JSON list of C-alpha atoms in Angstrom, two decimals:
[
{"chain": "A", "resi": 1, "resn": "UNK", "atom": "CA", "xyz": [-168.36, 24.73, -162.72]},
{"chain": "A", "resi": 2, "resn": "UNK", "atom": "CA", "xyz": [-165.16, 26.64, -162.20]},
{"chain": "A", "resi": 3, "resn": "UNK", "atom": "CA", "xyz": [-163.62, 29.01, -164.81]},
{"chain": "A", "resi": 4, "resn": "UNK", "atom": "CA", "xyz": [-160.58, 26.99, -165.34]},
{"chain": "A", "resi": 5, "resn": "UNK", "atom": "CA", "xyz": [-159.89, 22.84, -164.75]},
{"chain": "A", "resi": 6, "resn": "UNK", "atom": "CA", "xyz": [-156.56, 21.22, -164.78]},
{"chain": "A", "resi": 7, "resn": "UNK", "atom": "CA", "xyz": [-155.83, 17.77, -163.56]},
{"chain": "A", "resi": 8, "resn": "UNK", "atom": "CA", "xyz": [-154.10, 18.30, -160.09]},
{"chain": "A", "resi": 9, "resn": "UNK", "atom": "CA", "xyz": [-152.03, 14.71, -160.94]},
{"chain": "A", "resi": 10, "resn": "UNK", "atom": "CA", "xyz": [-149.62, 14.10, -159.56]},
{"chain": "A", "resi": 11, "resn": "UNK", "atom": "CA", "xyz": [-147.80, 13.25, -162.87]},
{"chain": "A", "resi": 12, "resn": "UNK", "atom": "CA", "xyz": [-144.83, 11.20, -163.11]},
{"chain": "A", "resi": 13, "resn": "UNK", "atom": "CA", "xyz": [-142.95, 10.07, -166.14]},
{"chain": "A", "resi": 14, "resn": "UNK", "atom": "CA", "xyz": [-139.63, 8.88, -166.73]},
{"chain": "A", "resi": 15, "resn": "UNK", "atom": "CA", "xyz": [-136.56, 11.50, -167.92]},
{"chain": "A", "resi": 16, "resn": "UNK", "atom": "CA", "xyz": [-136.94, 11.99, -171.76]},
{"chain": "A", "resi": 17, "resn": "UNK", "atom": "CA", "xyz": [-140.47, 11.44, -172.00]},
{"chain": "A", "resi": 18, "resn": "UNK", "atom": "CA", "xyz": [-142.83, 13.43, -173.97]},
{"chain": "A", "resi": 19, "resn": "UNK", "atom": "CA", "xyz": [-145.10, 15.64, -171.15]},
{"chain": "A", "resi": 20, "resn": "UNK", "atom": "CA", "xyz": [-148.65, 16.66, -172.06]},
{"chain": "A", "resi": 21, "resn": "UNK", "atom": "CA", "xyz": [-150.20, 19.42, -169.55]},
{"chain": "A", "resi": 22, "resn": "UNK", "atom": "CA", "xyz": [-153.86, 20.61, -170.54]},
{"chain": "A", "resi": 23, "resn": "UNK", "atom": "CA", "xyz": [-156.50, 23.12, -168.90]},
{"chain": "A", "resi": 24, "resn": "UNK", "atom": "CA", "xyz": [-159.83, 23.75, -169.97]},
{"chain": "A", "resi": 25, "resn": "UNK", "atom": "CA", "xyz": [-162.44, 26.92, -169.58]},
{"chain": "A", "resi": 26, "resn": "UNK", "atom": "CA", "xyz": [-165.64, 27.93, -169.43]},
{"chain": "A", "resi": 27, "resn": "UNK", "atom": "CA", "xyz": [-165.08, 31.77, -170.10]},
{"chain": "A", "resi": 28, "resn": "UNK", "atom": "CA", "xyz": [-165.03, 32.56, -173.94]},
{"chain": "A", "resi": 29, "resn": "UNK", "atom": "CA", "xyz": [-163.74, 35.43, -173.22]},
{"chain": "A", "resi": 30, "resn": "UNK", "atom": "CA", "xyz": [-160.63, 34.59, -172.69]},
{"chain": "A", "resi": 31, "resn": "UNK", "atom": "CA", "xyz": [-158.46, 35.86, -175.31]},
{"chain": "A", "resi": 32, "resn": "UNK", "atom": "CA", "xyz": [-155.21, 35.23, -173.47]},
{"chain": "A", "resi": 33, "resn": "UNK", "atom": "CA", "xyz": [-153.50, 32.17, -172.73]},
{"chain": "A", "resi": 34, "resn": "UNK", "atom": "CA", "xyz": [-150.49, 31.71, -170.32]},
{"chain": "A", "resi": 35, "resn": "UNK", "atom": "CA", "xyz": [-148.51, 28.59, -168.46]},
{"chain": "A", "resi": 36, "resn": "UNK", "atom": "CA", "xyz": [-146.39, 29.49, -165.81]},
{"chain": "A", "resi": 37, "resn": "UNK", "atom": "CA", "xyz": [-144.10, 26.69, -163.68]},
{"chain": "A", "resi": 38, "resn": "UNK", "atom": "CA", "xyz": [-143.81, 26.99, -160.10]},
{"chain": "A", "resi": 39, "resn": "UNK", "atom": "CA", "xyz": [-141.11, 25.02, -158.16]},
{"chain": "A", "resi": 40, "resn": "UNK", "atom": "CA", "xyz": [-141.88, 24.04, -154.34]},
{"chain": "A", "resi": 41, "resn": "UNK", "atom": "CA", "xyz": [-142.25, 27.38, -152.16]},
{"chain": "A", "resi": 42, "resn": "UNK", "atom": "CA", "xyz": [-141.36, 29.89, -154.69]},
{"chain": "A", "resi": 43, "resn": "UNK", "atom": "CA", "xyz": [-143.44, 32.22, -156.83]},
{"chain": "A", "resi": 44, "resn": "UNK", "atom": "CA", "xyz": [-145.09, 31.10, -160.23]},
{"chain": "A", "resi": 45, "resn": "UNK", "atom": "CA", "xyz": [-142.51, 31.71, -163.53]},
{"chain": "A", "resi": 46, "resn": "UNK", "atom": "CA", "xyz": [-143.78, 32.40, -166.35]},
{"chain": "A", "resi": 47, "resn": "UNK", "atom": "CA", "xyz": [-143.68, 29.88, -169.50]},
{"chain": "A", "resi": 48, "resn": "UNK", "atom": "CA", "xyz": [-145.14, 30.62, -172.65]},
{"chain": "A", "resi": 49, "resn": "UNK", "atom": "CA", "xyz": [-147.87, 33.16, -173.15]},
{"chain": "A", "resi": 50, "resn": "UNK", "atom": "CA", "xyz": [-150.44, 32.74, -176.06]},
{"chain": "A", "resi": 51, "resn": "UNK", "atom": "CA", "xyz": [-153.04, 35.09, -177.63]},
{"chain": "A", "resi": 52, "resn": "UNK", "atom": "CA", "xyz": [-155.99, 33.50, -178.87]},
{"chain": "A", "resi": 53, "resn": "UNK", "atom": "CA", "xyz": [-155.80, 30.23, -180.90]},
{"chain": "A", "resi": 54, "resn": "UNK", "atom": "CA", "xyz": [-152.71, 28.30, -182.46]},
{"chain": "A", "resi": 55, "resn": "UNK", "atom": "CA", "xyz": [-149.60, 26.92, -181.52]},
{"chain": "A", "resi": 56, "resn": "UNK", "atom": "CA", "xyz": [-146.14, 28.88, -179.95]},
{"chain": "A", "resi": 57, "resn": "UNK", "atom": "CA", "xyz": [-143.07, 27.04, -179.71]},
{"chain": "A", "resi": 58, "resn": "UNK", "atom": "CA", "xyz": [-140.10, 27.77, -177.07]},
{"chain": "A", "resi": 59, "resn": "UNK", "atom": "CA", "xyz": [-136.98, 25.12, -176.80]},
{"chain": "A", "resi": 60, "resn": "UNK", "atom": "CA", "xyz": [-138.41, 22.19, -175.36]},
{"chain": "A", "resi": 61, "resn": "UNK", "atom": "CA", "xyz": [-141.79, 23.66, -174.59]},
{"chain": "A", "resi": 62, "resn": "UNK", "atom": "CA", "xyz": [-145.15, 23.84, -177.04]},
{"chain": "A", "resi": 63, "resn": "UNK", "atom": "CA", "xyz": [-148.26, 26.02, -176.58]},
{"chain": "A", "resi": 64, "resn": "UNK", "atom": "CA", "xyz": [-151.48, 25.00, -177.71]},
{"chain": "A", "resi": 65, "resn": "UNK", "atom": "CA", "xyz": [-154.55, 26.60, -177.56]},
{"chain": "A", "resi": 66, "resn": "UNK", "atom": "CA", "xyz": [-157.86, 25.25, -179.03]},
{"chain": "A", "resi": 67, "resn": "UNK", "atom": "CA", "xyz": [-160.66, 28.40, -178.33]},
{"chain": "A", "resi": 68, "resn": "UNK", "atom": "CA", "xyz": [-163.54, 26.22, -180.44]},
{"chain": "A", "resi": 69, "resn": "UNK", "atom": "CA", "xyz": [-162.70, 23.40, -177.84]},
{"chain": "A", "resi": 70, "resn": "UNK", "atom": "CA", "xyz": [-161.94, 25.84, -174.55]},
{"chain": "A", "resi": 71, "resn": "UNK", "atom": "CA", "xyz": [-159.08, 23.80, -174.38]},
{"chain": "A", "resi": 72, "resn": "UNK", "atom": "CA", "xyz": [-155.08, 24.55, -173.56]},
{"chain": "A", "resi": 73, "resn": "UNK", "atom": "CA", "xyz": [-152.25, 22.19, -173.44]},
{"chain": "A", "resi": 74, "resn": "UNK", "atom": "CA", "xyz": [-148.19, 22.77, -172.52]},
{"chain": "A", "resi": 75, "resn": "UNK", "atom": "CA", "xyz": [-146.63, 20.21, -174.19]},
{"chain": "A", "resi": 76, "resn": "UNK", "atom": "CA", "xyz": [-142.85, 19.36, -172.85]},
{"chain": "A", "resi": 77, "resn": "UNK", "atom": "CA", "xyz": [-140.09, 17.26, -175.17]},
{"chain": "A", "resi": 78, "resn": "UNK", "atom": "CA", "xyz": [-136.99, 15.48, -173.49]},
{"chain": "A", "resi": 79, "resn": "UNK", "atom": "CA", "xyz": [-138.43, 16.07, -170.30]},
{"chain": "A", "resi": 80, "resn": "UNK", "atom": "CA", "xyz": [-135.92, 16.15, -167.48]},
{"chain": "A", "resi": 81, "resn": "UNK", "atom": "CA", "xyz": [-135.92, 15.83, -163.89]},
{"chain": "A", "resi": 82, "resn": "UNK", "atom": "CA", "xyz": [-134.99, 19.84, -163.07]},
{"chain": "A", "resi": 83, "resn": "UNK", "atom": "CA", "xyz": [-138.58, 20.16, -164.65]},
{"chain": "A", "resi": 84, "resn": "UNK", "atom": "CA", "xyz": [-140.63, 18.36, -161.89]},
{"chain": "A", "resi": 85, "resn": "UNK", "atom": "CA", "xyz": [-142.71, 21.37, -160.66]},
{"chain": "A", "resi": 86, "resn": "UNK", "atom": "CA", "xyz": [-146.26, 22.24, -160.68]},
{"chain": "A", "resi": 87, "resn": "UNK", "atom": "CA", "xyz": [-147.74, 23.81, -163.92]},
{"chain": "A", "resi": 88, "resn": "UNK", "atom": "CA", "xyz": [-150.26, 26.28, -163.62]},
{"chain": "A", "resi": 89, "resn": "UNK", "atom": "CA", "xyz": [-152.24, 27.63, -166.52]},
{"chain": "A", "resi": 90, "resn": "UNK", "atom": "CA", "xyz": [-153.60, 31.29, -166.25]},
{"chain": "A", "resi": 91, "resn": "UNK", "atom": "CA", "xyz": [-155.79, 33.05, -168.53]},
{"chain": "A", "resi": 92, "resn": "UNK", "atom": "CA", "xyz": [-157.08, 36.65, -168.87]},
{"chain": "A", "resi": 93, "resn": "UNK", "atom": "CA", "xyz": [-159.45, 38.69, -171.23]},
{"chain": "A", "resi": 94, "resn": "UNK", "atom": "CA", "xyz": [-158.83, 41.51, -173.29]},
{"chain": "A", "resi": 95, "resn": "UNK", "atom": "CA", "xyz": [-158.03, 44.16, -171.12]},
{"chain": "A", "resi": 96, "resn": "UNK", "atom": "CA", "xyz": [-156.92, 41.66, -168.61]},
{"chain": "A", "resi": 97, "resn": "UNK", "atom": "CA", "xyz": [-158.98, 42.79, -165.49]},
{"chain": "A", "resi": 98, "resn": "UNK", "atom": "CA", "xyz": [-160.53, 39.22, -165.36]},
{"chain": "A", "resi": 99, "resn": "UNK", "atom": "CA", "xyz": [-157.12, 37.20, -165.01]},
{"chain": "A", "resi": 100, "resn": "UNK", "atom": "CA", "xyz": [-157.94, 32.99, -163.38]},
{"chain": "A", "resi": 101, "resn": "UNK", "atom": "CA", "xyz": [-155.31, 30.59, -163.34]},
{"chain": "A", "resi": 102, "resn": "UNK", "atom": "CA", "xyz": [-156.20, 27.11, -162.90]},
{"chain": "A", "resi": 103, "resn": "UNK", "atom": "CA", "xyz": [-155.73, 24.58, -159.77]},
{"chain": "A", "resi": 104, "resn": "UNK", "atom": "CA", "xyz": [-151.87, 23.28, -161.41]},
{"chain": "A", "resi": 105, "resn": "UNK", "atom": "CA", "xyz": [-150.61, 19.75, -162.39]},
{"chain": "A", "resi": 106, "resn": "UNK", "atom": "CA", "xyz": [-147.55, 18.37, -160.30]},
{"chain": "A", "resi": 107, "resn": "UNK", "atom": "CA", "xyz": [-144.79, 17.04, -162.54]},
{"chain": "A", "resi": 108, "resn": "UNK", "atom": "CA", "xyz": [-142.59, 14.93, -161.39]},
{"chain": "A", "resi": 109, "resn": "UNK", "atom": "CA", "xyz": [-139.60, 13.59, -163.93]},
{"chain": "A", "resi": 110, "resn": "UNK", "atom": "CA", "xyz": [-138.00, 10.29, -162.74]},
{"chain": "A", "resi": 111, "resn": "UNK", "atom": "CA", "xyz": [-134.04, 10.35, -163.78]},
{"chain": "B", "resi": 1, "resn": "UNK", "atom": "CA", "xyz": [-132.81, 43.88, -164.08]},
{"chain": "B", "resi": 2, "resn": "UNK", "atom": "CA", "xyz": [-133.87, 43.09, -160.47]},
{"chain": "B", "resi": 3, "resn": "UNK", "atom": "CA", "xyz": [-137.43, 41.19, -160.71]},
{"chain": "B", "resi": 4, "resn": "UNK", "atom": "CA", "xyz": [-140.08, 41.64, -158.67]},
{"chain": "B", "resi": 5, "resn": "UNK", "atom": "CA", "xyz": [-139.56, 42.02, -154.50]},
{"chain": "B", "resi": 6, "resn": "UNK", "atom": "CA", "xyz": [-141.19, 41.37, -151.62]},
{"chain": "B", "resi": 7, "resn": "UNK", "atom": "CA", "xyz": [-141.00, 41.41, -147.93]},
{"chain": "B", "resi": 8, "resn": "UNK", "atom": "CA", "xyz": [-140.66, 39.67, -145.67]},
{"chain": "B", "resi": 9, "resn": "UNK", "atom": "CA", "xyz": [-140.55, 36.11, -146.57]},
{"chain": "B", "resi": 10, "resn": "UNK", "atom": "CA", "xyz": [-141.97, 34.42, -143.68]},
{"chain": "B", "resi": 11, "resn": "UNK", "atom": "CA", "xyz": [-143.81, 35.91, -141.28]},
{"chain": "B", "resi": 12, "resn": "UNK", "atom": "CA", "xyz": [-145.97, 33.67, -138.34]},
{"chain": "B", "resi": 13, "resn": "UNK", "atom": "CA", "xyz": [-149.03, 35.99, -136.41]},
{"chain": "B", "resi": 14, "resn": "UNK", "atom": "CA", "xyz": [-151.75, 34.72, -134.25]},
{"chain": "B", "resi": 15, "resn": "UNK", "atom": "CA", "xyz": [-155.36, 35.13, -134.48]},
{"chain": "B", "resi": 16, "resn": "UNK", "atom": "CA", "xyz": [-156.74, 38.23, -134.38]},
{"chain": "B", "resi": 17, "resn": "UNK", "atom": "CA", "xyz": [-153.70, 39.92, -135.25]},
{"chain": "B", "resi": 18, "resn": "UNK", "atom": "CA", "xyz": [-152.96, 42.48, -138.27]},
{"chain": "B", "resi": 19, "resn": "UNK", "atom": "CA", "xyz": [-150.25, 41.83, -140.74]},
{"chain": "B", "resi": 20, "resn": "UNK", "atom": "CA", "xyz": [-148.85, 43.93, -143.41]},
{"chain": "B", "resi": 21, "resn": "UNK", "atom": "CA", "xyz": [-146.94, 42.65, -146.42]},
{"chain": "B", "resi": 22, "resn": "UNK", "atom": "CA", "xyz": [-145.13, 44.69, -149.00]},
{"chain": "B", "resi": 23, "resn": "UNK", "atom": "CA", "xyz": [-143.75, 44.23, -152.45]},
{"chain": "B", "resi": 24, "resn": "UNK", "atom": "CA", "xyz": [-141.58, 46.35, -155.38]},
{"chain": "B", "resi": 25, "resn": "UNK", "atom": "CA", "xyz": [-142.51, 45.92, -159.08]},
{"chain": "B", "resi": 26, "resn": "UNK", "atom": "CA", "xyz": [-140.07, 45.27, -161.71]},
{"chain": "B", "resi": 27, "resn": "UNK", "atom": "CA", "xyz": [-138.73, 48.74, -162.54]},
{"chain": "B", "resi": 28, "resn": "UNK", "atom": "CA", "xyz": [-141.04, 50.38, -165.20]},
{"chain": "B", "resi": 29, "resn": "UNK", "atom": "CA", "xyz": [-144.05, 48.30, -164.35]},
{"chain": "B", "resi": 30, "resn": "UNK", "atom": "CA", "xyz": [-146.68, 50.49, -163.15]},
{"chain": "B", "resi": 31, "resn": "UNK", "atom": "CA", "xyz": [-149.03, 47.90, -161.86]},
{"chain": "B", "resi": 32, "resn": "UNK", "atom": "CA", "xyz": [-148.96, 45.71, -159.22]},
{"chain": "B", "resi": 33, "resn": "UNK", "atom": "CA", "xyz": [-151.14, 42.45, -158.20]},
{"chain": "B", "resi": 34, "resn": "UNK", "atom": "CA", "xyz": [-151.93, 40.29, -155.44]},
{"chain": "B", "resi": 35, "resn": "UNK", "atom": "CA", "xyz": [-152.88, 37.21, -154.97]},
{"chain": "B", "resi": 36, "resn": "UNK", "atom": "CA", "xyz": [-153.17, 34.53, -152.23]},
{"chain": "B", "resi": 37, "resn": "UNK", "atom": "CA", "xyz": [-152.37, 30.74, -152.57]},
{"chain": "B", "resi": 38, "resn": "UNK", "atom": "CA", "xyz": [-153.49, 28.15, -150.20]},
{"chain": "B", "resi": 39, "resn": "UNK", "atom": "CA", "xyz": [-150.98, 24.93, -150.46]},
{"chain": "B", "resi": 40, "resn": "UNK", "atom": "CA", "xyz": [-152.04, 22.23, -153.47]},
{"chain": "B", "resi": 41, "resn": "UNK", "atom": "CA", "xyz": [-154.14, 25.38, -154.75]},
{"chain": "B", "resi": 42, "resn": "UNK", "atom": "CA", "xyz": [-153.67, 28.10, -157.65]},
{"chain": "B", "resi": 43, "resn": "UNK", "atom": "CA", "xyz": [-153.55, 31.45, -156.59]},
{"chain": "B", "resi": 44, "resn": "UNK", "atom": "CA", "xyz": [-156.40, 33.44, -156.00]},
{"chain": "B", "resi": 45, "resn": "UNK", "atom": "CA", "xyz": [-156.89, 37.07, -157.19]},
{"chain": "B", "resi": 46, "resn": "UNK", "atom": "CA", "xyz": [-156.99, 39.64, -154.30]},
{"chain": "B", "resi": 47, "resn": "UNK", "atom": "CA", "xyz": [-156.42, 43.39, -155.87]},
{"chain": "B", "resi": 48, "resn": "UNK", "atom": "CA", "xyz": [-154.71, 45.12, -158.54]},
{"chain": "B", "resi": 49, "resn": "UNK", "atom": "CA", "xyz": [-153.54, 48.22, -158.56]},
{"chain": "B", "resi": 50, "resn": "UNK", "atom": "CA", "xyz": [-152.39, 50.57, -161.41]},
{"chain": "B", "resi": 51, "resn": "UNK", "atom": "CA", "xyz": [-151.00, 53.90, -161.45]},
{"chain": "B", "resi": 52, "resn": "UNK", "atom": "CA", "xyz": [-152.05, 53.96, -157.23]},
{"chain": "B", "resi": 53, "resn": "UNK", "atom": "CA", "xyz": [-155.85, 53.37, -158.22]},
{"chain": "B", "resi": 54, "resn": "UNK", "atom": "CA", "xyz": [-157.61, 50.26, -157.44]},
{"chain": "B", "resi": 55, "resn": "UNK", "atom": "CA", "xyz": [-158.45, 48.81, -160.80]},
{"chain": "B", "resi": 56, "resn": "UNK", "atom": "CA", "xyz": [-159.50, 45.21, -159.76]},
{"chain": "B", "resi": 57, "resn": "UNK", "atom": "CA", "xyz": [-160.21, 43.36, -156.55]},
{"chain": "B", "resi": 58, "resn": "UNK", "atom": "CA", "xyz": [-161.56, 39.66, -155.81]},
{"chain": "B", "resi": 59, "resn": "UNK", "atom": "CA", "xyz": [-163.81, 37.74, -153.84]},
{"chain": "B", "resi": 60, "resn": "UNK", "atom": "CA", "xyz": [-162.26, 38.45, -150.35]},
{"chain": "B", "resi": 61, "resn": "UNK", "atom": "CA", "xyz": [-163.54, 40.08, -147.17]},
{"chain": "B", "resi": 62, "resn": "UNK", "atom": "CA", "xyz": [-162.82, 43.82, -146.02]},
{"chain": "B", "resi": 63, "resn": "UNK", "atom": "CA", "xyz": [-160.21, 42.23, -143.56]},
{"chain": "B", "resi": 64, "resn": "UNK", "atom": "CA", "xyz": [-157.75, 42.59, -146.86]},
{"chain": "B", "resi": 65, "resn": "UNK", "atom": "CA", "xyz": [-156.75, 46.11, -148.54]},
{"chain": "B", "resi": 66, "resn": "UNK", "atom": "CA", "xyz": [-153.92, 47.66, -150.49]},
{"chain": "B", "resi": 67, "resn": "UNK", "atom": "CA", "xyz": [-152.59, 50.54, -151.67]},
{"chain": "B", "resi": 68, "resn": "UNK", "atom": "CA", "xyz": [-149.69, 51.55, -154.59]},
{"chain": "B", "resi": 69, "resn": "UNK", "atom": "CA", "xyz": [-147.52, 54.55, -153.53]},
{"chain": "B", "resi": 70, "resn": "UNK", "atom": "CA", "xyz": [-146.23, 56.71, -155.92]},
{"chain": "B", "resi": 71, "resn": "UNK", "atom": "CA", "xyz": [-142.93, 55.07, -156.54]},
{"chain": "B", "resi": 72, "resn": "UNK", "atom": "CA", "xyz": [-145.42, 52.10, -157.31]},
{"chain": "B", "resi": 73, "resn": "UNK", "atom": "CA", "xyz": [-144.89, 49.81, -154.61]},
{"chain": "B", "resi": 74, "resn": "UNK", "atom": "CA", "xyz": [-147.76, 47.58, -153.08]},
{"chain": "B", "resi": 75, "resn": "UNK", "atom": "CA", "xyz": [-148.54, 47.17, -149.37]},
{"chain": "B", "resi": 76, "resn": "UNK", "atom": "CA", "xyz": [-150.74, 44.07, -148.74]},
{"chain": "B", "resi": 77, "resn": "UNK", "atom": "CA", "xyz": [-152.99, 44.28, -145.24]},
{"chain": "B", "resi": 78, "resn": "UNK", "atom": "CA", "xyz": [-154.77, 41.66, -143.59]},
{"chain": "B", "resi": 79, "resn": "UNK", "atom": "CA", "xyz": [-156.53, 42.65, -140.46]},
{"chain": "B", "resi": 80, "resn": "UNK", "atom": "CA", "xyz": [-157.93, 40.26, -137.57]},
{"chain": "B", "resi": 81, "resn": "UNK", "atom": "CA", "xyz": [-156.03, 37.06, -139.23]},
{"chain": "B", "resi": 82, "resn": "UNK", "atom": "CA", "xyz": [-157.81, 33.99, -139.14]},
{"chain": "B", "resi": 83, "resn": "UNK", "atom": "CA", "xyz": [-156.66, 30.23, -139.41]},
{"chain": "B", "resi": 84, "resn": "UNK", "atom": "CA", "xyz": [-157.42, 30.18, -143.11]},
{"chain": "B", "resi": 85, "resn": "UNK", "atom": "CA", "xyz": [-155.46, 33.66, -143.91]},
{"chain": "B", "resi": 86, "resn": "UNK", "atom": "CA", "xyz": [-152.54, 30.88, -143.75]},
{"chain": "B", "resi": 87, "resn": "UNK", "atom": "CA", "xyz": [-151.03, 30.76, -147.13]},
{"chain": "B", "resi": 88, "resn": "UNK", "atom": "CA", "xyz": [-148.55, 32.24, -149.51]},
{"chain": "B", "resi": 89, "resn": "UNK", "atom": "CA", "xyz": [-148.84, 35.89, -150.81]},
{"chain": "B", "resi": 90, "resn": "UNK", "atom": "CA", "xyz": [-147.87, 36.68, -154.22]},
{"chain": "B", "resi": 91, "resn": "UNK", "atom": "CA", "xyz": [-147.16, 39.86, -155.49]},
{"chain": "B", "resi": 92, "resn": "UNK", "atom": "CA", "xyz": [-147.21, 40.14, -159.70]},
{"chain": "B", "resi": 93, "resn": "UNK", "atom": "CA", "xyz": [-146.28, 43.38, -161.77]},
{"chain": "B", "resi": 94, "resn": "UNK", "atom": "CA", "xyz": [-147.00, 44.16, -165.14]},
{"chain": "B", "resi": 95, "resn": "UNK", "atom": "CA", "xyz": [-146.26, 46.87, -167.49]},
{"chain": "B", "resi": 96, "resn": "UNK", "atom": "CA", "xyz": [-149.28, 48.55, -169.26]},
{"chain": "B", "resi": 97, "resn": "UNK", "atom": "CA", "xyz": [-149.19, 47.34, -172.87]},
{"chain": "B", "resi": 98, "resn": "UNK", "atom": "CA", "xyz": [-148.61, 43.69, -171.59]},
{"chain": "B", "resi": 99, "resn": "UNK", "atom": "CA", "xyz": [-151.50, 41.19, -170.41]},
{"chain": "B", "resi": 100, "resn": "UNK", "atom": "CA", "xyz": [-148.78, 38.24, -168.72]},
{"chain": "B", "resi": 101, "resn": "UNK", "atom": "CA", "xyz": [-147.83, 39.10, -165.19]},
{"chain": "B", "resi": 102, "resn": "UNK", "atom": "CA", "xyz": [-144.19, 38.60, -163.65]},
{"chain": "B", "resi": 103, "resn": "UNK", "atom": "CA", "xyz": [-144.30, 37.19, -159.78]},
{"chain": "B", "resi": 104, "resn": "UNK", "atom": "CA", "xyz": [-142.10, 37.67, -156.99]},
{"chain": "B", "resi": 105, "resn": "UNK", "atom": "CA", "xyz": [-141.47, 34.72, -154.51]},
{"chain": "B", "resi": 106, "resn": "UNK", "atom": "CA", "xyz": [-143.97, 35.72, -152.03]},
{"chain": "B", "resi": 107, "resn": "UNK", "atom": "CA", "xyz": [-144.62, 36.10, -148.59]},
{"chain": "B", "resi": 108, "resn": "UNK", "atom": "CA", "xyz": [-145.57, 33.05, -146.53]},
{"chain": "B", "resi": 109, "resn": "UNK", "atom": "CA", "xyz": [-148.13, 33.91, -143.80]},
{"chain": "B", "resi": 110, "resn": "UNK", "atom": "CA", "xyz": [-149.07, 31.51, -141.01]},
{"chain": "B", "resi": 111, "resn": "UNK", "atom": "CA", "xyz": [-151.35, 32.35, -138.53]},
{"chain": "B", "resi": 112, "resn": "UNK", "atom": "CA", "xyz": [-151.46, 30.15, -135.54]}
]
């Protein structure tokens, strides 16, 4: 089983649709939680960064992060097409030696 | 605030050959990561440095080593490239008090 499992997709959903992205774990010791976006050929960009459980809002963009379950989700409102990109999720333990991201989900937004 | 750098950003070797990849931290950050991704794939940890000391390193052969210089810079080496050393390089700093890791646009290696 590997540390961290994300649907590869590919996603597509039309503009203004509601995106759900979600990773899960195996590692409970995990304590940090981070989705980054990475457009075609260029280096990952970081998203939203989490520690331990709850919820994080930015703009368009919602964090959730479920330890009990092992479970992570990105959630994206009004989705538009300048967000097609792959998501990666990435998390790290407490003194974040032991930092995994996870395979990433290509989005793709129809206009 | 320039973000993190690296050089060069393409580079094609052959088999067999020795390449050497470099990268500059956001300024402040004293330690630098790298990792490898193969296309469709996430990237894979290779080292991480922090204050010039090896603090981390992943599941790859001796063929790969790094060093930090003082000024806390990264070079990247990959000696006697094979087929599958084809990918893209990422170089990430990150600041002491802070877990989340800032990326640079990478280096992408092919090796024909």
């Amino acid at each position: 089983q590997k540390e961290v499992e994300q649907d590869p997709g590919p996603l597509s959903v039309p503009e203004g649709a509601i995106v759900s992205l979600n990773c899960t774990y195996s590692n409970s010791a995990f304590q940090y939680f981070m989705w980054y976006r990475q457009y075609s050929r260029k280096g990952p960009e970081l998203l939203m960064y989490t520690y331990s459980s709850g919820n994080k809002e930015d703009g368009r963009f919602t964090a959730q992060v479920d330890k009990s379950s092992k479970y992570i989700s990105l959630f994206i409102r009004d989705s538009q097409p300048s967000d097609s990109a792959t998501y990666l999720c990435a998390m790290a333990n407490l003194y974040g030696q032991n930092f995994v991201f996870g395979p990433g989900t290509r989005l793709s937004v129809l206009p | 605030d320039a973000g993190v750098t690296q050089s060069p950003t393409h580079l094609i070797k052959t088999r067999g050959q020795q390449v050497t990849l470099r990268c500059s931290p956001i300024s402040g950050h004293k330690s630098v990561s790298w990792y490898q991704q193969v296309l469709g794939q996430g990237p894979q940890f290779i080292f991480q440095y922090y204050e010039k000391e090896e603090r981390g390193r992943g599941n790859f052969p001796d063929r790969f080593s790094a060093r930090q210089f003082p000024n806390y810079s990264s070079e990247l080496n990959v000696n006697a490239l094979l087929l599958g050393d084809s990918a893209l390089y990422l170089c990430a700093s990150s600041s002491r008090d802070r877990i989340e890791r800032f990326f640079g646009p990478g280096t992408r290696l092919t090796v024909l």
